[in-house]
Tab-separated table of C-alpha atoms in Angstrom:
chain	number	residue	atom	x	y	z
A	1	UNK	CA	42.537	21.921	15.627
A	2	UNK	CA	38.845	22.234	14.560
A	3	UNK	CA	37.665	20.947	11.111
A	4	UNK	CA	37.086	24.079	8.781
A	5	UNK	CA	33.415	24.092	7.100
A	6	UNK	CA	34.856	22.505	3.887
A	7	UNK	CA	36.613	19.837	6.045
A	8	UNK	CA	33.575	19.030	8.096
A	9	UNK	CA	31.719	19.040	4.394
A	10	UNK	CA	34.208	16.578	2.800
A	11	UNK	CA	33.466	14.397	5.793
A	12	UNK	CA	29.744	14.284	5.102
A	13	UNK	CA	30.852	13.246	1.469
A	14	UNK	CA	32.329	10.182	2.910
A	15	UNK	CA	29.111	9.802	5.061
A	16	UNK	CA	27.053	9.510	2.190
A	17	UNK	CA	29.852	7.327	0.377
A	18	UNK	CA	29.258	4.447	3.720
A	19	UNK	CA	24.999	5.209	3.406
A	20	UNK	CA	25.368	3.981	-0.389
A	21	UNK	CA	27.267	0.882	0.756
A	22	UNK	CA	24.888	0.010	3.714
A	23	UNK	CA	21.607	1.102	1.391
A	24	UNK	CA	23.170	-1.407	-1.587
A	25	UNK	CA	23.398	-4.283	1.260
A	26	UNK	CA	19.619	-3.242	2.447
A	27	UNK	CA	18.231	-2.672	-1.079
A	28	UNK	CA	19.225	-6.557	-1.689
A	29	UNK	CA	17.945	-8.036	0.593
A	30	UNK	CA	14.951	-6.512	0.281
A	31	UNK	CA	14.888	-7.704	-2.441
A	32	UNK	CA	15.521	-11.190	-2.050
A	33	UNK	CA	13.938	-11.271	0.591
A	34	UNK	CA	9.964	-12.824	1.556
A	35	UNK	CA	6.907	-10.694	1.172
A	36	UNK	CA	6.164	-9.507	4.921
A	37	UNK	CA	2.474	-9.605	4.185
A	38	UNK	CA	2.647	-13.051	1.958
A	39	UNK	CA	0.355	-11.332	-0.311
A	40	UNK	CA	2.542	-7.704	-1.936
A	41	UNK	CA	5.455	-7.509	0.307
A	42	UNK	CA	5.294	-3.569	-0.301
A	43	UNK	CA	4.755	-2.380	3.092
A	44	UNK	CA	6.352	-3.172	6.649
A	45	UNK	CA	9.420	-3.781	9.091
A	46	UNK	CA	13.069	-3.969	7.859
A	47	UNK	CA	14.006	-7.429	8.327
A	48	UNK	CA	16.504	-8.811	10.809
A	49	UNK	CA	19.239	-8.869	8.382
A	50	UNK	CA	18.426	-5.862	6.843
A	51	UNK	CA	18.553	-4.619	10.382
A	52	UNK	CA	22.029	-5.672	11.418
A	53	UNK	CA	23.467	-5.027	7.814
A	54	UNK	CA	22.868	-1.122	8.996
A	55	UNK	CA	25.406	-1.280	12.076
A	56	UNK	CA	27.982	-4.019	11.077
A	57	UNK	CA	27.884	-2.934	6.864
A	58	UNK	CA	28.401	0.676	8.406
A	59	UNK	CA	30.861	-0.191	10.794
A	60	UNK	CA	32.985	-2.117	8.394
A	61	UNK	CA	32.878	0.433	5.509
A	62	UNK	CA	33.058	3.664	8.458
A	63	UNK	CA	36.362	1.969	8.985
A	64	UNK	CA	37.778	1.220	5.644
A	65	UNK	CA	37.544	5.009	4.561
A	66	UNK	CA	38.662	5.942	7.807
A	67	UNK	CA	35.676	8.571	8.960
A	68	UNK	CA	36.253	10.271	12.230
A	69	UNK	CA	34.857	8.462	15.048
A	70	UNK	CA	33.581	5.641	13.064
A	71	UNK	CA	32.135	3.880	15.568
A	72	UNK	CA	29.608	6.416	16.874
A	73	UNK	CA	29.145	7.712	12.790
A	74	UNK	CA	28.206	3.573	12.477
A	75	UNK	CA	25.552	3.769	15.014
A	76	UNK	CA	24.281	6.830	14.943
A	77	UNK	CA	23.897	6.270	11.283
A	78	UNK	CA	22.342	3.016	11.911
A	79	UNK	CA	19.816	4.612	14.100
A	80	UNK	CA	19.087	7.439	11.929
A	81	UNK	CA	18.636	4.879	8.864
A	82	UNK	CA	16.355	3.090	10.241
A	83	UNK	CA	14.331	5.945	11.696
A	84	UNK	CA	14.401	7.851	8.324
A	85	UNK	CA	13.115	4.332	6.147
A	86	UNK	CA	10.647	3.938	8.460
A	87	UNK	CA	9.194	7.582	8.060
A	88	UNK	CA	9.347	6.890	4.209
A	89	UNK	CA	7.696	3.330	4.486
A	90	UNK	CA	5.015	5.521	5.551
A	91	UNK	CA	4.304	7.521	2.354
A	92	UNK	CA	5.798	4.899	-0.434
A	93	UNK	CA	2.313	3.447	-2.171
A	94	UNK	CA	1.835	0.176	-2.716
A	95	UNK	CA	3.399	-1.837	-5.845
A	96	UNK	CA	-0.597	-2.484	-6.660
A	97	UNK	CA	-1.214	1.525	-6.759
A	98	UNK	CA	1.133	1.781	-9.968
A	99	UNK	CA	2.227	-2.479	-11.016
A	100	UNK	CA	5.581	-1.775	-10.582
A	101	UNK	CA	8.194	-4.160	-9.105
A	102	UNK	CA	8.574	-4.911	-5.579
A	103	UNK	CA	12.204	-4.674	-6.034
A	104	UNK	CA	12.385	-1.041	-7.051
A	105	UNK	CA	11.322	-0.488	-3.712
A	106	UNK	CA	14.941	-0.775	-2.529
A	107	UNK	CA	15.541	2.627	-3.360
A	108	UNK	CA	13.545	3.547	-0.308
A	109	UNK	CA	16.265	1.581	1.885
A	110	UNK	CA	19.404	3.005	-0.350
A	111	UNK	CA	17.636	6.723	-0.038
A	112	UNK	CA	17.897	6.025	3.815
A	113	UNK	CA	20.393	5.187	4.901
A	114	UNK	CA	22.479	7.622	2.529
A	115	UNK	CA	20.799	10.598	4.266
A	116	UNK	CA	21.138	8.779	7.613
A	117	UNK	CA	24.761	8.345	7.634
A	118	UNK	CA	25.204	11.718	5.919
A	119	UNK	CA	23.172	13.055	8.733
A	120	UNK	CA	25.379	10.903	11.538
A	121	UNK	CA	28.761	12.378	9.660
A	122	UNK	CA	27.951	15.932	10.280
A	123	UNK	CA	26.469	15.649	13.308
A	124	UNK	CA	30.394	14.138	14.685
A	125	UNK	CA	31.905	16.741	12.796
A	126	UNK	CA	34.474	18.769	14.541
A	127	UNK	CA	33.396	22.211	13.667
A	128	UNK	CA	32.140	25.416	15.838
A	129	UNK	CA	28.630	25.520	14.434
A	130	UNK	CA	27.464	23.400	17.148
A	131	UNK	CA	23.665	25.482	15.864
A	132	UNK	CA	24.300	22.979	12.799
A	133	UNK	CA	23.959	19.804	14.582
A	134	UNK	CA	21.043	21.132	16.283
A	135	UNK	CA	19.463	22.095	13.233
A	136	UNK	CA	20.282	18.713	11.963
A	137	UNK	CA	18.761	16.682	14.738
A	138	UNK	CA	15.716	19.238	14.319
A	139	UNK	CA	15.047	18.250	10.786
A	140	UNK	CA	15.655	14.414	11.252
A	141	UNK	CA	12.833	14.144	13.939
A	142	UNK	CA	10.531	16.738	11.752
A	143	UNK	CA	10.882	14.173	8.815
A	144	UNK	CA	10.362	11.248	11.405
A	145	UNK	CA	7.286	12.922	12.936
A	146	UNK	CA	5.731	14.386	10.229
A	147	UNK	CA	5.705	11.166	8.484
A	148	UNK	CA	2.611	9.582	11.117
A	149	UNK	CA	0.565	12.002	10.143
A	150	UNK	CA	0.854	12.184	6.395
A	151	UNK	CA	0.645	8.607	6.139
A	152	UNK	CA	-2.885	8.101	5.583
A	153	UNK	CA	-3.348	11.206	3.260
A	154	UNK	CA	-0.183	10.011	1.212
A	155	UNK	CA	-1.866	6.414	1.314
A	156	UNK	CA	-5.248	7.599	-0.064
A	157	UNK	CA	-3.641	10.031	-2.748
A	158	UNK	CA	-1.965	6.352	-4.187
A	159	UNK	CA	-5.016	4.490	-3.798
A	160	UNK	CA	-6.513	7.327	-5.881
A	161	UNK	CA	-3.569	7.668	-8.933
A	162	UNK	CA	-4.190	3.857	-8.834
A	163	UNK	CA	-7.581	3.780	-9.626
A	164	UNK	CA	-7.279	6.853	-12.138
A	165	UNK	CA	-4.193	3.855	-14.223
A	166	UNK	CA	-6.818	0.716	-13.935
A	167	UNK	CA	-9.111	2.400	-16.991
A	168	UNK	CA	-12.283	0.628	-15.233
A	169	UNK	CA	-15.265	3.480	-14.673
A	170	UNK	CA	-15.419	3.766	-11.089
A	171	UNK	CA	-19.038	3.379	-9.442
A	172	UNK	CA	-20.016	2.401	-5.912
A	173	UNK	CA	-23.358	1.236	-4.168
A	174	UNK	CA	-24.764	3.388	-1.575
A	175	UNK	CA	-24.659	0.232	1.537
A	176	UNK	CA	-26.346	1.957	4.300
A	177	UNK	CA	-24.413	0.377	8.083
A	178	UNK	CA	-21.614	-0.862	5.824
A	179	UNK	CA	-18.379	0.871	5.471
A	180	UNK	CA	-15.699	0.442	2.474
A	181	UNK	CA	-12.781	-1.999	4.876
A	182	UNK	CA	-10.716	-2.745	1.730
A	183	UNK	CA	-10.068	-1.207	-2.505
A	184	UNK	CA	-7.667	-2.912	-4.671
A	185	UNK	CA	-6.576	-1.811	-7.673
A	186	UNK	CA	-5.209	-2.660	-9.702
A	187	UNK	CA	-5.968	-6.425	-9.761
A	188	UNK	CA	-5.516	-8.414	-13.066
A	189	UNK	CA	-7.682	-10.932	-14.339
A	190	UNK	CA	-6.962	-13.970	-16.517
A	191	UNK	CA	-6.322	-12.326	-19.633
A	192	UNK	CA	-5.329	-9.200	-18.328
A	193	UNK	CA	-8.686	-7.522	-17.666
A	194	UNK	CA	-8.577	-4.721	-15.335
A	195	UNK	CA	-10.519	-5.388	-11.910
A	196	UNK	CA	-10.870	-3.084	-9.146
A	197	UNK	CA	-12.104	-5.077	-5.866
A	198	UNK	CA	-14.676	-3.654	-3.039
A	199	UNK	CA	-14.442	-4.715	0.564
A	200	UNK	CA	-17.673	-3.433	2.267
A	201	UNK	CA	-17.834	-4.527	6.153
A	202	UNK	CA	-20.728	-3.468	8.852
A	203	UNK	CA	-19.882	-0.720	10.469
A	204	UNK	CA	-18.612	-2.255	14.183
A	205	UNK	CA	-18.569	-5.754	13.651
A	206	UNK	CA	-16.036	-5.352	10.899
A	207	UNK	CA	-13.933	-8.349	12.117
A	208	UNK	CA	-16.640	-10.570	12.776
A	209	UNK	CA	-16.568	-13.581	9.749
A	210	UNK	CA	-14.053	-11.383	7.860
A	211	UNK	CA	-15.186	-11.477	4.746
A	212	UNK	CA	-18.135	-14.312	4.458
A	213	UNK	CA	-20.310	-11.578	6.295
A	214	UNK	CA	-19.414	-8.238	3.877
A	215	UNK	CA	-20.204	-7.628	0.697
A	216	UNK	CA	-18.138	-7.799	-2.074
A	217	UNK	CA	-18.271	-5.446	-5.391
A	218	UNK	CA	-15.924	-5.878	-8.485
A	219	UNK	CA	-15.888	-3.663	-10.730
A	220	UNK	CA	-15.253	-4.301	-14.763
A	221	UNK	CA	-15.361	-2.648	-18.125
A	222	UNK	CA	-19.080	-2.766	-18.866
A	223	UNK	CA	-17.230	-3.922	-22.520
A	224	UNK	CA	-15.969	-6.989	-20.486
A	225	UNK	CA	-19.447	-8.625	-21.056
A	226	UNK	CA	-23.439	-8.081	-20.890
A	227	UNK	CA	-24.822	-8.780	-17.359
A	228	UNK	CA	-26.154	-12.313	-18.417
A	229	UNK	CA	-22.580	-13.256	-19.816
A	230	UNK	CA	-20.873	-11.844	-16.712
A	231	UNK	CA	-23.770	-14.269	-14.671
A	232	UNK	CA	-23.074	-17.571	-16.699
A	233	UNK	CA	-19.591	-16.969	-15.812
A	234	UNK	CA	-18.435	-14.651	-12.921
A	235	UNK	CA	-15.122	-13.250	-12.383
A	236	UNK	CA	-14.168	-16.087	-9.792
A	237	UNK	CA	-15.556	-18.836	-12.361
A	238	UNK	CA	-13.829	-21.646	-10.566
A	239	UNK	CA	-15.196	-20.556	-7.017
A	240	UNK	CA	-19.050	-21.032	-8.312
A	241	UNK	CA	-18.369	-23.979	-9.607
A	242	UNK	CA	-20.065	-26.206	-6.992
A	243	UNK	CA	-23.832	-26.028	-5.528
A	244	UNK	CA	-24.309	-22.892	-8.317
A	245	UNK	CA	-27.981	-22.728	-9.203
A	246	UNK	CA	-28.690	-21.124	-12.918
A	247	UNK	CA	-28.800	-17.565	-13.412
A	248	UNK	CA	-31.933	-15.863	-13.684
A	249	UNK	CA	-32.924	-12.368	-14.815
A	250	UNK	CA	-34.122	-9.600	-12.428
A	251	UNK	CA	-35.646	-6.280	-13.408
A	252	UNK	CA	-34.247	-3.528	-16.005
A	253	UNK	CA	-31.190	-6.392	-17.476
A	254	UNK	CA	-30.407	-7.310	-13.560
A	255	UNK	CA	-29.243	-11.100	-13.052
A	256	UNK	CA	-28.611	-12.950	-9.591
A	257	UNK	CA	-27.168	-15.868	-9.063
A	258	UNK	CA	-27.721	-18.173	-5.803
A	259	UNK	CA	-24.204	-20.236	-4.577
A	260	UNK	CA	-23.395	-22.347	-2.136
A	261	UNK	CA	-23.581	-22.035	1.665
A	262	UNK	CA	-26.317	-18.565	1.008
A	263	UNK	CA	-24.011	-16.903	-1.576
A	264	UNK	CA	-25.476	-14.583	-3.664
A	265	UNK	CA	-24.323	-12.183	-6.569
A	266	UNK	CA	-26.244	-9.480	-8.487
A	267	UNK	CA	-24.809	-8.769	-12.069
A	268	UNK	CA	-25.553	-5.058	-14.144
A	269	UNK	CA	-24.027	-2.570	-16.121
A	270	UNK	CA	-24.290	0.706	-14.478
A	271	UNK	CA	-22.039	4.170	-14.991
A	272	UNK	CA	-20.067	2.389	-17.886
A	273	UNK	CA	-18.800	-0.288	-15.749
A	274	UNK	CA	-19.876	-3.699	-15.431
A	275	UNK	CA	-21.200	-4.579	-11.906
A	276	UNK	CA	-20.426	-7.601	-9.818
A	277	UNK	CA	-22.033	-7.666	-6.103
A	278	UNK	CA	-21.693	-10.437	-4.066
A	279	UNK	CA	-22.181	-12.083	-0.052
A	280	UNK	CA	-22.272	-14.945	2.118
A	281	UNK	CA	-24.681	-12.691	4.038
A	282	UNK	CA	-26.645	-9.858	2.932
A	283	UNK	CA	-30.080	-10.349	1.103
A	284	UNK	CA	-30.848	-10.989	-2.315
A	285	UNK	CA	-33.200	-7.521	-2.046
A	286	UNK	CA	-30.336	-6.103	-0.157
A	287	UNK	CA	-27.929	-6.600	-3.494
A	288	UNK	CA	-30.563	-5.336	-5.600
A	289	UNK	CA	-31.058	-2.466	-3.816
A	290	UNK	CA	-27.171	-1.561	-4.076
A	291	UNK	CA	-27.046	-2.254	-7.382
A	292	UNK	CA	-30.231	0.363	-7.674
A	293	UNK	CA	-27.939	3.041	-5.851
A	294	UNK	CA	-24.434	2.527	-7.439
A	295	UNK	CA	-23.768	5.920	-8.886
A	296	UNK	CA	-20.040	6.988	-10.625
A	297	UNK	CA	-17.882	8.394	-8.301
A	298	UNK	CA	-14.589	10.231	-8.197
A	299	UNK	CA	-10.970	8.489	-7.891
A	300	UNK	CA	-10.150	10.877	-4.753
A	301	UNK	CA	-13.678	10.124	-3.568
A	302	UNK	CA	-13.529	6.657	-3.320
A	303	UNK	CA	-10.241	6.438	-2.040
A	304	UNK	CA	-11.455	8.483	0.906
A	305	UNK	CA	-14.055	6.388	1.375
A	306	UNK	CA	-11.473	3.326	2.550
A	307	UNK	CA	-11.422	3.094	6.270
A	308	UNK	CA	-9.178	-0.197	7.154
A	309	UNK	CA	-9.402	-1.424	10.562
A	310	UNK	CA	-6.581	-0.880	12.696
């Protein structure tokens, strides 16, 4: 005999019972787990465990509590968990955006898979409203595709709150061919001084010399130091260390210093922010010149401005 609504509803209850189980596996070893990226470890793939934890975990605890057709509720939820983190990997910011801990990301896992088995639960529930499980299905791949989509805007709108916590003033050069690659924020200095970290790349050669060939700007609390202090000793101290040639003064409190292998750095205050900008290969006059045309910009602005390359 079919399962009345609130049968069909208490089985869901048990659905979301087995998600908490299998999300409390995943959440761990997430969190004991590697950073993906070996840099933040906020962003990417379940892991092969984490993986197989979603089938067996939910097969094993399907089975204890005795859900109805446990083995197709343990992989269609399996499926459906992994499907449903995924979407949400897509919109969860970065632990840089806000300095939280990577661990608390777990609760993305946990949130999965406890609407993923829920959804697998009622979708094998023996009731007449065969329009539900349609409706179900419908909203699981809405989630899933809307998720591409909104992953850029939902990156940028991070990238922005970020920037808005650091407490630097945010400026950036006008670098005419050059495009923003890369912004970091926040990014913490020795003693806790708040950096926020430029990545400027030609525009089409973006992966040729990485780095070495961009331009890079950091910018600091123009309290931090005066543009000759910030010279004598730059944020990267140690990296100057060898072949440095003495600072010298430019025009209007400007001061450049020459490195090693055709590094060069300009130093200035400019919108309230103190004003590193530095390359292995543009032009002293090319430095100055961005330095000239760093104006203040907006939090949303500049995060807008970040075009990674895929």
């Amino acid at each position: 005999m079919p399962e009345t609504g609130k049968g069909a509803l208490a089985g869901v209850v048990v659905g979301v019972v087995v998600g908490g189980v299998v999300g409390v596996v995943q959440a761990v070893l997430w969190a004991v787990s590697a950073p993906w990226d070996g840099h933040s470890g906020t962003r990417g793939p379940y892991t092969l465990p984490m993986t197989v934890a979603a089938f067996v975990i939910g097969a094993v605890a399907a089975r204890q509590v005795r859900l109805r057709l446990w083995p197709l509720v343990a992989f269609a939820g399996g499926i459906a968990t992994l499907a449903l983190g995924e979407a949400l990997w897509r919109v969860t910011p970065e632990t840089t955006n806000y300095g939280f801990q990577r661990w608390l990301l777990g609760g993305v896992h946990l949130l999965a898979a406890v609407a993923g088995f829920a959804v697998a639960a009622w979708l094998v529930a023996a009731t007449r409203r065969w329009w539900s499980r349609i409706a179900m299905l419908g909203v699981l791949a809405a989630v899933c595709v809307l998720a591409v989509p909104l992953a850029e805007p939902a990156s940028r709108w991070h990238l922005a709150r970020g920037f808005t916590l650091v407490g630097v003033p945010l400026v950036a050069p006008h670098l005419p061919g050059y495009r923003l690659y890369e912004a970091a924020a926040p990014v913490v200095g020795g003693a806790g001084e708040p950096v926020i970290m430029l990545e400027y790349r030609r525009v089409g050669a973006e992966t040729v010399g990485g780095s070495r060939l961009g331009i890079q700007v950091l910018l600091r609390r123009s309290s931090a130091a005066t543009p000759a202090r910030a010279c004598a000793r730059p944020y990267y101290a140690d990296s100057w260390a060898a072949g440095s040639e003495p600072c010298r003064p430019a025009s209007r409190d400007r001061w450049v210093r020459h490195g090693w292998e055709g590094r060069v750095a300009v130093f200035a205050h400019s919108g309230g922010a103190l004003v590193e900008i530095e390359s292995h290969g543009a032009e002293e006059t090319t430095l100055l010149a961005a330095v000239e045309a760093t104006r203040p910009i907006s939090a949303e602005s500049l995060a807008d401005q970040v075009r990674p390359v895929r």
